[in-house]
PDB file of C-alpha atoms in Angstrom:
ATOM      1  CA  MET J   1      13.733  12.788   5.934  1.00 44.00           C
ATOM      2  CA  SER J   2      12.044  16.046   6.903  1.00 47.00           C
ATOM      3  CA  ALA J   3      12.605  17.460  10.377  1.00 46.00           C
ATOM      4  CA  HIS J   4       8.917  17.074  11.096  1.00 65.00           C
ATOM      5  CA  GLU J   5       8.568  13.375  10.209  1.00 84.00           C
ATOM      6  CA  SER J   6      10.184  10.564  12.167  1.00 93.00           C
ATOM      7  CA  HIS J   7      10.829   7.097  10.810  1.00 94.00           C
ATOM      8  CA  ASP J   8       7.741   5.853  12.650  1.00 95.00           C
ATOM      9  CA  ASP J   9       5.632   8.703  11.236  1.00 96.00           C
ATOM     10  CA  ILE J  10       6.537   7.792   7.656  1.00 96.00           C
ATOM     11  CA  ALA J  11       6.074   4.083   8.335  1.00 96.00           C
ATOM     12  CA  ALA J  12       2.625   4.737   9.830  1.00 95.00           C
ATOM     13  CA  ARG J  13       1.644   6.814   6.798  1.00 96.00           C
ATOM     14  CA  LEU J  14       2.699   3.980   4.501  1.00 96.00           C
ATOM     15  CA  TYR J  15       0.698   1.406   6.424  1.00 96.00           C
ATOM     16  CA  LEU J  16      -2.405   3.601   6.395  1.00 95.00           C
ATOM     17  CA  GLN J  17      -2.105   5.009   2.854  1.00 95.00           C
ATOM     18  CA  ALA J  18      -0.526   2.090   0.969  1.00 96.00           C
ATOM     19  CA  VAL J  19      -0.964  -1.216   2.847  1.00 95.00           C
ATOM     20  CA  LEU J  20      -4.462  -0.673   4.271  1.00 95.00           C
ATOM     21  CA  PRO J  21      -5.966   0.263   0.842  1.00 95.00           C
ATOM     22  CA  ALA J  22      -4.824  -3.134  -0.451  1.00 96.00           C
ATOM     23  CA  MET J  23      -7.840  -4.512   1.437  1.00 96.00           C
ATOM     24  CA  GLU J  24      -9.900  -3.274  -1.518  1.00 97.00           C
ATOM     25  CA  GLU J  25      -8.040  -5.677  -3.783  1.00 97.00           C
ATOM     26  CA  LEU J  26      -7.975  -8.425  -1.151  1.00 97.00           C
ATOM     27  CA  ALA J  27     -11.765  -8.583  -1.390  1.00 96.00           C
ATOM     28  CA  ARG J  28     -11.384  -9.360  -5.109  1.00 95.00           C
ATOM     29  CA  VAL J  29      -8.634 -11.995  -5.010  1.00 95.00           C
ATOM     30  CA  SER J  30      -8.915 -13.839  -1.681  1.00 97.00           C
ATOM     31  CA  PRO J  31     -11.627 -16.482  -1.192  1.00 97.00           C
ATOM     32  CA  ARG J  32     -10.856 -16.453   2.549  1.00 96.00           C
ATOM     33  CA  ALA J  33     -11.492 -12.725   2.787  1.00 97.00           C
ATOM     34  CA  GLN J  34     -14.569 -12.966   0.576  1.00 97.00           C
ATOM     35  CA  THR J  35     -16.109 -15.556   2.895  1.00 96.00           C
ATOM     36  CA  LEU J  36     -15.347 -13.473   5.965  1.00 95.00           C
ATOM     37  CA  ILE J  37     -16.803 -10.172   4.701  1.00 96.00           C
ATOM     38  CA  ALA J  38     -19.842 -11.575   2.861  1.00 95.00           C
ATOM     39  CA  GLY J  39     -22.956  -9.838   4.158  1.00 93.00           C
ATOM     40  CA  TRP J  40     -20.933  -7.709   6.584  1.00 94.00           C
ATOM     41  CA  ASP J  41     -21.858  -4.029   6.849  1.00 95.00           C
ATOM     42  CA  CYS J  42     -19.318  -2.200   8.986  1.00 95.00           C
ATOM     43  CA  SER J  43     -16.868   0.715   8.997  1.00 95.00           C
ATOM     44  CA  VAL J  44     -13.666   1.005  11.009  1.00 95.00           C
ATOM     45  CA  GLU J  45     -11.762   4.240  11.586  1.00 95.00           C
ATOM     46  CA  PHE J  46      -8.054   4.555  12.373  1.00 94.00           C
ATOM     47  CA  ALA J  47      -7.368   7.814  14.228  1.00 94.00           C
ATOM     48  CA  VAL J  48      -3.705   8.600  14.906  1.00 94.00           C
ATOM     49  CA  ALA J  49      -2.437  11.426  17.107  1.00 92.00           C
ATOM     50  CA  GLY J  50      -0.766  14.024  14.900  1.00 91.00           C
ATOM     51  CA  LEU J  51      -1.243  12.126  11.625  1.00 90.00           C
ATOM     52  CA  GLY J  52      -4.973  12.102  10.913  1.00 91.00           C
ATOM     53  CA  GLY J  53      -5.981   8.613   9.948  1.00 93.00           C
ATOM     54  CA  ALA J  54      -7.922   6.392   7.564  1.00 95.00           C
ATOM     55  CA  ALA J  55     -11.132   4.387   7.455  1.00 96.00           C
ATOM     56  CA  VAL J  56     -12.263   1.057   5.997  1.00 96.00           C
ATOM     57  CA  THR J  57     -15.846   0.325   4.966  1.00 96.00           C
ATOM     58  CA  PHE J  58     -17.230  -3.174   4.336  1.00 97.00           C
ATOM     59  CA  LYS J  59     -20.507  -3.419   2.433  1.00 95.00           C
ATOM     60  CA  ASP J  60     -22.068  -5.956   0.051  1.00 93.00           C
ATOM     61  CA  GLY J  61     -18.879  -8.018  -0.030  1.00 94.00           C
ATOM     62  CA  MET J  62     -16.785  -5.056  -1.139  1.00 96.00           C
ATOM     63  CA  VAL J  63     -14.203  -2.940   0.670  1.00 96.00           C
ATOM     64  CA  SER J  64     -13.484   0.759   0.284  1.00 96.00           C
ATOM     65  CA  VAL J  65     -10.716   2.673   2.043  1.00 96.00           C
ATOM     66  CA  LEU J  66     -10.733   6.384   2.777  1.00 93.00           C
ATOM     67  CA  ARG J  67      -7.371   8.138   3.156  1.00 88.00           C
ATOM     68  CA  GLU J  68      -8.831  10.208   5.989  1.00 89.00           C
ATOM     69  CA  ARG J  69     -10.794   9.750   9.170  1.00 88.00           C
ATOM     70  CA  CYS J  70     -14.525   8.962   9.058  1.00 88.00           C
ATOM     71  CA  ARG J  71     -16.449  10.215  12.059  1.00 83.00           C
ATOM     72  CA  GLU J  72     -19.478   8.136  11.026  1.00 87.00           C
ATOM     73  CA  ALA J  73     -17.514   4.900  11.413  1.00 91.00           C
ATOM     74  CA  VAL J  74     -19.159   2.324  13.655  1.00 91.00           C
ATOM     75  CA  ILE J  75     -15.799   1.436  15.212  1.00 93.00           C
ATOM     76  CA  SER J  76     -13.126   4.040  15.939  1.00 93.00           C
ATOM     77  CA  LEU J  77      -9.655   2.964  17.008  1.00 92.00           C
ATOM     78  CA  TRP J  78      -7.424   5.621  18.579  1.00 93.00           C
ATOM     79  CA  PHE J  79      -3.635   5.266  18.316  1.00 94.00           C
ATOM     80  CA  ALA J  80      -1.667   7.500  20.654  1.00 93.00           C
ATOM     81  CA  SER J  81       1.480   7.350  18.501  1.00 93.00           C
ATOM     82  CA  SER J  82       2.849   6.363  15.124  1.00 94.00           C
ATOM     83  CA  ARG J  83       4.768   3.534  16.819  1.00 92.00           C
ATOM     84  CA  GLN J  84       1.471   1.977  17.902  1.00 92.00           C
ATOM     85  CA  VAL J  85       0.290   1.970  14.283  1.00 92.00           C
ATOM     86  CA  VAL J  86       3.539   0.382  13.106  1.00 92.00           C
ATOM     87  CA  ASN J  87       3.282  -2.287  15.796  1.00 90.00           C
ATOM     88  CA  GLN J  88      -0.352  -2.964  14.832  1.00 88.00           C
ATOM     89  CA  PHE J  89       0.614  -3.732  11.235  1.00 88.00           C
ATOM     90  CA  ALA J  90       4.104  -5.149  11.747  1.00 84.00           C
ATOM     91  CA  GLY J  91       3.176  -7.326  14.708  1.00 73.00           C
ATOM     92  CA  GLY J  92       5.860  -6.120  17.081  1.00 64.00           C
ATOM     93  CA  GLY J  93       5.601  -4.631  20.562  1.00 55.00           C
ATOM     94  CA  PHE J  94       2.623  -2.955  22.226  1.00 54.00           C
ATOM     95  CA  SER J  95      -0.059  -2.021  19.713  1.00 68.00           C
ATOM     96  CA  LEU J  96      -3.399  -2.159  21.521  1.00 71.00           C
ATOM     97  CA  PRO J  97      -5.396   0.855  20.289  1.00 82.00           C
ATOM     98  CA  LEU J  98      -8.074   2.521  22.368  1.00 81.00           C
ATOM     99  CA  PRO J  99     -11.566   1.812  20.983  1.00 79.00           C
ATOM    100  CA  ARG J 100     -13.331   5.179  21.142  1.00 82.00           C
ATOM    101  CA  ARG J 101     -16.490   3.810  19.507  1.00 85.00           C
ATOM    102  CA  GLY J 102     -17.715   0.264  19.048  1.00 84.00           C
ATOM    103  CA  ILE J 103     -15.941  -1.177  22.061  1.00 78.00           C
ATOM    104  CA  LEU J 104     -18.789  -3.670  22.575  1.00 79.00           C
ATOM    105  CA  ARG J 105     -18.875  -4.789  18.934  1.00 86.00           C
ATOM    106  CA  LEU J 106     -16.607  -7.710  19.726  1.00 86.00           C
ATOM    107  CA  ALA J 107     -17.703  -9.823  16.739  1.00 89.00           C
ATOM    108  CA  SER J 108     -16.929  -6.986  14.317  1.00 91.00           C
ATOM    109  CA  LEU J 109     -13.597  -6.245  15.996  1.00 89.00           C
ATOM    110  CA  TRP J 110     -12.674  -9.934  15.725  1.00 91.00           C
ATOM    111  CA  ARG J 111     -13.734 -10.043  12.058  1.00 92.00           C
ATOM    112  CA  PHE J 112     -11.725  -6.950  11.189  1.00 92.00           C
ATOM    113  CA  HIS J 113      -8.711  -8.447  12.948  1.00 90.00           C
ATOM    114  CA  ARG J 114      -9.099 -11.619  10.864  1.00 94.00           C
ATOM    115  CA  VAL J 115      -9.294  -9.636   7.607  1.00 94.00           C
ATOM    116  CA  GLY J 116      -6.095  -7.872   8.614  1.00 92.00           C
ATOM    117  CA  LYS J 117      -4.363 -11.189   9.279  1.00 92.00           C
ATOM    118  CA  ILE J 118      -5.453 -12.528   5.888  1.00 95.00           C
ATOM    119  CA  LEU J 119      -4.011  -9.429   4.212  1.00 94.00           C
ATOM    120  CA  GLU J 120      -0.762  -9.945   6.098  1.00 91.00           C
ATOM    121  CA  GLU J 121      -0.591 -13.634   5.136  1.00 93.00           C
ATOM    122  CA  GLU J 122      -1.572 -13.231   1.463  1.00 95.00           C
ATOM    123  CA  LEU J 123       0.009  -9.901   0.558  1.00 94.00           C
ATOM    124  CA  GLU J 124       3.152 -11.414  -0.936  1.00 93.00           C
ATOM    125  CA  GLN J 125       1.176 -14.053  -2.860  1.00 94.00           C
ATOM    126  CA  HIS J 126      -0.828 -11.774  -5.149  1.00 95.00           C
ATOM    127  CA  PRO J 127       0.677  -9.308  -7.633  1.00 95.00           C
ATOM    128  CA  ARG J 128      -2.592  -7.360  -7.533  1.00 96.00           C
ATOM    129  CA  LEU J 129      -2.079  -6.670  -3.829  1.00 96.00           C
ATOM    130  CA  LEU J 130       1.607  -5.840  -4.126  1.00 96.00           C
ATOM    131  CA  LEU J 131       1.026  -3.519  -7.083  1.00 97.00           C
ATOM    132  CA  SER J 132      -1.590  -1.653  -5.059  1.00 97.00           C
ATOM    133  CA  VAL J 133       0.855  -1.234  -2.168  1.00 97.00           C
ATOM    134  CA  ALA J 134       3.698  -0.172  -4.477  1.00 97.00           C
ATOM    135  CA  LEU J 135       1.642   2.499  -6.223  1.00 97.00           C
ATOM    136  CA  GLY J 136       0.042   3.676  -2.990  1.00 97.00           C
ATOM    137  CA  SER J 137       3.446   4.117  -1.355  1.00 97.00           C
ATOM    138  CA  LEU J 138       4.621   6.743  -3.849  1.00 97.00           C
ATOM    139  CA  GLY J 139       2.639   9.672  -2.439  1.00 96.00           C
ATOM    140  CA  PRO J 140       3.704   9.318   1.218  1.00 96.00           C
ATOM    141  CA  LEU J 141       7.310   8.615   0.244  1.00 97.00           C
ATOM    142  CA  ILE J 142       7.691  11.542  -2.142  1.00 97.00           C
ATOM    143  CA  GLU J 143       6.039  13.904   0.324  1.00 95.00           C
ATOM    144  CA  HIS J 144       7.817  12.807   3.489  1.00 95.00           C
ATOM    145  CA  ASP J 145      10.995  10.838   2.637  1.00 96.00           C
ATOM    146  CA  ALA J 146      13.934  13.113   1.769  1.00 95.00           C
ATOM    147  CA  LYS J 147      15.690  10.565  -0.434  1.00 95.00           C
ATOM    148  CA  ALA J 148      12.506   9.890  -2.391  1.00 96.00           C
ATOM    149  CA  ARG J 149      12.024  13.620  -2.966  1.00 95.00           C
ATOM    150  CA  GLU J 150      15.596  13.914  -4.186  1.00 95.00           C
ATOM    151  CA  LEU J 151      15.143  10.976  -6.557  1.00 95.00           C
ATOM    152  CA  MET J 152      12.132  12.703  -8.128  1.00 96.00           C
ATOM    153  CA  ARG J 153      13.630  16.205  -8.237  1.00 93.00           C
ATOM    154  CA  ASP J 154      14.790  15.993 -11.857  1.00 94.00           C
ATOM    155  CA  CYS J 155      12.363  13.297 -12.973  1.00 96.00           C
ATOM    156  CA  PRO J 156      10.445  14.131 -16.168  1.00 97.00           C
ATOM    157  CA  ALA J 157       6.698  14.589 -15.804  1.00 97.00           C
ATOM    158  CA  GLY J 158       4.267  12.099 -17.255  1.00 98.00           C
ATOM    159  CA  VAL J 159       2.104   9.031 -16.741  1.00 98.00           C
ATOM    160  CA  ALA J 160       3.535   5.544 -16.233  1.00 98.00           C
ATOM    161  CA  GLU J 161       1.471   2.395 -16.677  1.00 98.00           C
ATOM    162  CA  PHE J 162       2.443  -0.849 -14.943  1.00 98.00           C
ATOM    163  CA  GLY J 163       0.671  -4.058 -15.805  1.00 97.00           C
ATOM    164  CA  VAL J 164       0.259  -7.649 -16.881  1.00 98.00           C
ATOM    165  CA  PRO J 165      -1.648  -7.535 -20.193  1.00 97.00           C
ATOM    166  CA  THR J 166      -2.306 -11.290 -20.217  1.00 96.00           C
ATOM    167  CA  SER J 167      -4.356 -11.079 -17.003  1.00 96.00           C
ATOM    168  CA  GLY J 168      -5.784  -7.578 -17.305  1.00 96.00           C
ATOM    169  CA  LEU J 169      -3.902  -6.337 -14.246  1.00 97.00           C
ATOM    170  CA  PHE J 170      -2.946  -2.664 -14.592  1.00 98.00           C
ATOM    171  CA  GLY J 171      -2.191   0.400 -12.525  1.00 98.00           C
ATOM    172  CA  TRP J 172      -0.940   3.861 -13.368  1.00 98.00           C
ATOM    173  CA  VAL J 173       0.971   6.745 -11.817  1.00 98.00           C
ATOM    174  CA  GLU J 174       1.005  10.394 -12.846  1.00 98.00           C
ATOM    175  CA  TRP J 175       3.941  12.586 -11.787  1.00 98.00           C
ATOM    176  CA  ARG J 176       3.411  16.254 -12.549  1.00 96.00           C
ATOM    177  CA  ASN J 177       4.199  19.604 -10.914  1.00 94.00           C
ATOM    178  CA  GLY J 178       5.797  17.912  -7.931  1.00 93.00           C
ATOM    179  CA  GLU J 179       2.716  15.845  -7.136  1.00 94.00           C
ATOM    180  CA  VAL J 180       1.833  12.196  -7.697  1.00 96.00           C
ATOM    181  CA  ARG J 181      -1.516  10.540  -8.355  1.00 96.00           C
ATOM    182  CA  TRP J 182      -2.217   6.868  -8.931  1.00 97.00           C
ATOM    183  CA  GLY J 183      -5.054   4.558  -9.788  1.00 96.00           C
ATOM    184  CA  ARG J 184      -5.967   1.016 -10.729  1.00 96.00           C
ATOM    185  CA  GLY J 185      -6.761  -0.028 -14.278  1.00 96.00           C
ATOM    186  CA  ARG J 186      -5.342   1.138 -17.601  1.00 97.00           C
ATOM    187  CA  ALA J 187      -4.012   4.651 -18.086  1.00 97.00           C
ATOM    188  CA  ALA J 188      -5.944   6.777 -20.575  1.00 95.00           C
ATOM    189  CA  ALA J 189      -2.571   7.725 -22.075  1.00 96.00           C
ATOM    190  CA  ALA J 190       0.928   6.949 -20.841  1.00 98.00           C
ATOM    191  CA  GLU J 191       4.409   8.295 -21.561  1.00 98.00           C
ATOM    192  CA  VAL J 192       5.929   4.977 -20.483  1.00 98.00           C
ATOM    193  CA  MET J 193       4.566   1.439 -20.126  1.00 98.00           C
ATOM    194  CA  VAL J 194       6.106  -1.274 -17.945  1.00 98.00           C
ATOM    195  CA  HIS J 195       4.533  -4.625 -18.794  1.00 98.00           C
ATOM    196  CA  PHE J 196       5.264  -8.103 -17.427  1.00 98.00           C
ATOM    197  CA  ARG J 197       4.758 -11.338 -19.371  1.00 97.00           C
ATOM    198  CA  ASP J 198       2.634 -12.945 -16.659  1.00 97.00           C
ATOM    199  CA  GLU J 199       1.657 -12.583 -13.015  1.00 96.00           C
ATOM    200  CA  GLN J 200       4.561 -14.696 -11.739  1.00 96.00           C
ATOM    201  CA  ILE J 201       7.065 -12.356 -13.398  1.00 97.00           C
ATOM    202  CA  ALA J 202       5.192  -9.367 -11.954  1.00 97.00           C
ATOM    203  CA  LEU J 203       5.189 -10.986  -8.512  1.00 96.00           C
ATOM    204  CA  ALA J 204       8.943 -11.540  -8.652  1.00 96.00           C
ATOM    205  CA  ALA J 205       9.494  -7.915  -9.697  1.00 95.00           C
ATOM    206  CA  LEU J 206       7.278  -6.538  -6.944  1.00 95.00           C
ATOM    207  CA  ARG J 207       9.053  -8.712  -4.383  1.00 93.00           C
ATOM    208  CA  GLY J 208      12.412  -7.378  -5.559  1.00 91.00           C
ATOM    209  CA  GLU J 209      13.472 -10.814  -6.798  1.00 94.00           C
ATOM    210  CA  LEU J 210      13.578 -10.180 -10.563  1.00 94.00           C
ATOM    211  CA  ASP J 211      16.781  -9.762 -12.565  1.00 95.00           C
ATOM    212  CA  GLU J 212      15.391  -6.954 -14.698  1.00 93.00           C
ATOM    213  CA  TRP J 213      18.088  -6.988 -17.398  1.00 93.00           C
ATOM    214  CA  ALA J 214      17.730 -10.736 -17.848  1.00 97.00           C
ATOM    215  CA  ALA J 215      13.934 -10.360 -17.897  1.00 96.00           C
ATOM    216  CA  ILE J 216      14.137  -7.705 -20.604  1.00 95.00           C
ATOM    217  CA  GLY J 217      16.427  -9.924 -22.647  1.00 96.00           C
ATOM    218  CA  ALA J 218      14.014 -12.849 -22.301  1.00 97.00           C
ATOM    219  CA  GLY J 219      10.977 -10.750 -23.171  1.00 96.00           C
ATOM    220  CA  ASP J 220       9.500 -11.222 -19.695  1.00 97.00           C
ATOM    221  CA  LEU J 221       9.645  -7.463 -19.041  1.00 97.00           C
ATOM    222  CA  VAL J 222       8.893  -4.826 -21.666  1.00 97.00           C
ATOM    223  CA  VAL J 223       9.513  -1.114 -21.080  1.00 97.00           C
ATOM    224  CA  ARG J 224       8.429   1.323 -23.778  1.00 97.00           C
ATOM    225  CA  GLY J 225       8.540   5.100 -23.750  1.00 98.00           C
ATOM    226  CA  LEU J 226       9.936   7.558 -21.215  1.00 97.00           C
ATOM    227  CA  VAL J 227      12.279   5.183 -19.411  1.00 97.00           C
ATOM    228  CA  PRO J 228      13.706   7.741 -16.902  1.00 97.00           C
ATOM    229  CA  LEU J 229      10.199   8.240 -15.477  1.00 98.00           C
ATOM    230  CA  ALA J 230       9.693   4.502 -14.945  1.00 97.00           C
ATOM    231  CA  GLU J 231      13.166   4.110 -13.433  1.00 96.00           C
ATOM    232  CA  ALA J 232      12.693   6.940 -10.931  1.00 97.00           C
ATOM    233  CA  LEU J 233       9.285   5.673  -9.832  1.00 97.00           C
ATOM    234  CA  GLY J 234      10.654   2.147  -9.446  1.00 96.00           C
ATOM    235  CA  VAL J 235      13.507   3.290  -7.217  1.00 96.00           C
ATOM    236  CA  VAL J 236      11.135   5.334  -5.048  1.00 97.00           C
ATOM    237  CA  MET J 237       8.847   2.307  -4.657  1.00 96.00           C
ATOM    238  CA  GLU J 238      11.830   0.369  -3.325  1.00 94.00           C
ATOM    239  CA  ARG J 239      12.216   2.988  -0.576  1.00 95.00           C
ATOM    240  CA  ALA J 240       9.100   1.524   1.088  1.00 94.00           C
ATOM    241  CA  GLU J 241      11.255  -1.393   2.236  1.00 92.00           C
ATOM    242  CA  CYS J 242      13.020   1.026   4.604  1.00 92.00           C
ATOM    243  CA  TYR J 243       9.772   1.350   6.539  1.00 94.00           C
ATOM    244  CA  VAL J 244       7.412  -1.574   5.901  1.00 91.00           C
ATOM    245  CA  VAL J 245       8.006  -5.110   7.143  1.00 82.00           C
ATOM    246  CA  ARG J 246       7.964  -7.716   4.386  1.00 70.00           C
ATOM    247  CA  ARG J 247       6.605 -11.145   5.316  1.00 63.00           C
ATOM    248  CA  ALA J 248       8.470 -12.894   2.505  1.00 53.00           C
ATOM    249  CA  GLY J 249      11.993 -12.189   1.424  1.00 46.00           C
ATOM    250  CA  LYS J 250      13.601  -9.080   2.841  1.00 43.00           C
ATOM    251  CA  LYS J 251      12.716  -7.548   6.182  1.00 40.00           C
ATOM    252  CA  THR J 252      12.532  -3.881   7.114  1.00 38.00           C
ATOM    253  CA  ARG J 253      15.682  -1.831   6.797  1.00 37.00           C
ATOM    254  CA  MET J 254      16.057   0.974   9.297  1.00 33.00           C
ATOM    255  CA  ALA J 255      15.686   4.550   8.127  1.00 38.00           C
ATOM    256  CA  ASP J 256      19.353   5.407   7.786  1.00 39.00           C
ATOM    257  CA  GLY J 257      18.732   5.230   4.058  1.00 43.00           C
ATOM    258  CA  GLY J 258      18.914   1.429   3.709  1.00 43.00           C
TER     259      GLY J 258
END
């Protein structure tokens, strides 16, 4: 871990840059969320002392997440510390942010809170949501987690595609020149492909419950191409469990390396 980033700082970055963006996918897979955001036009900013922030926009039944603050947001929530952000997402301790704008928009604040609770409750049920979180976690981890940086130090450059061909669920990661980019959908070209037989197999893998060697032997998991790239990215994704609370299966490990 860098001298400038505490455990809470890295955890807050993961919640804002990896977990929060999963709301975009939640709007596609959750009927509960779809009902709640239908016809809702609103934007909510997260502003965090020393860390910048993020913003969520709801419009026409869709959700978009910015990885930075949005001063035009109708509602602005100010967090005085990274620990407040962690508590907000993990549900532990004092987390009440200071509404700097939109304090009287009680209906919108309540609705946003409900969307957040739905994400919390359904995150572990949908491989589309977990894949989004896993891919989104790579950037903050590689940039700020010392062990993640070390894992990627000798990793070959290239593009890795992760997906479930039978359901059209795909995401990709590009690692090049010490930087990582990711996106949803198929990769234009990939040095390695990691494909799961179906969404249940993908869900088990993303939860850390899959016996990968047995899955490969059974044809449930297929890895083709530059295997060292896929392996390194997979191990870095697992580092997120040192910082982010899991609602099913394993809980957070503390940042002694876990």
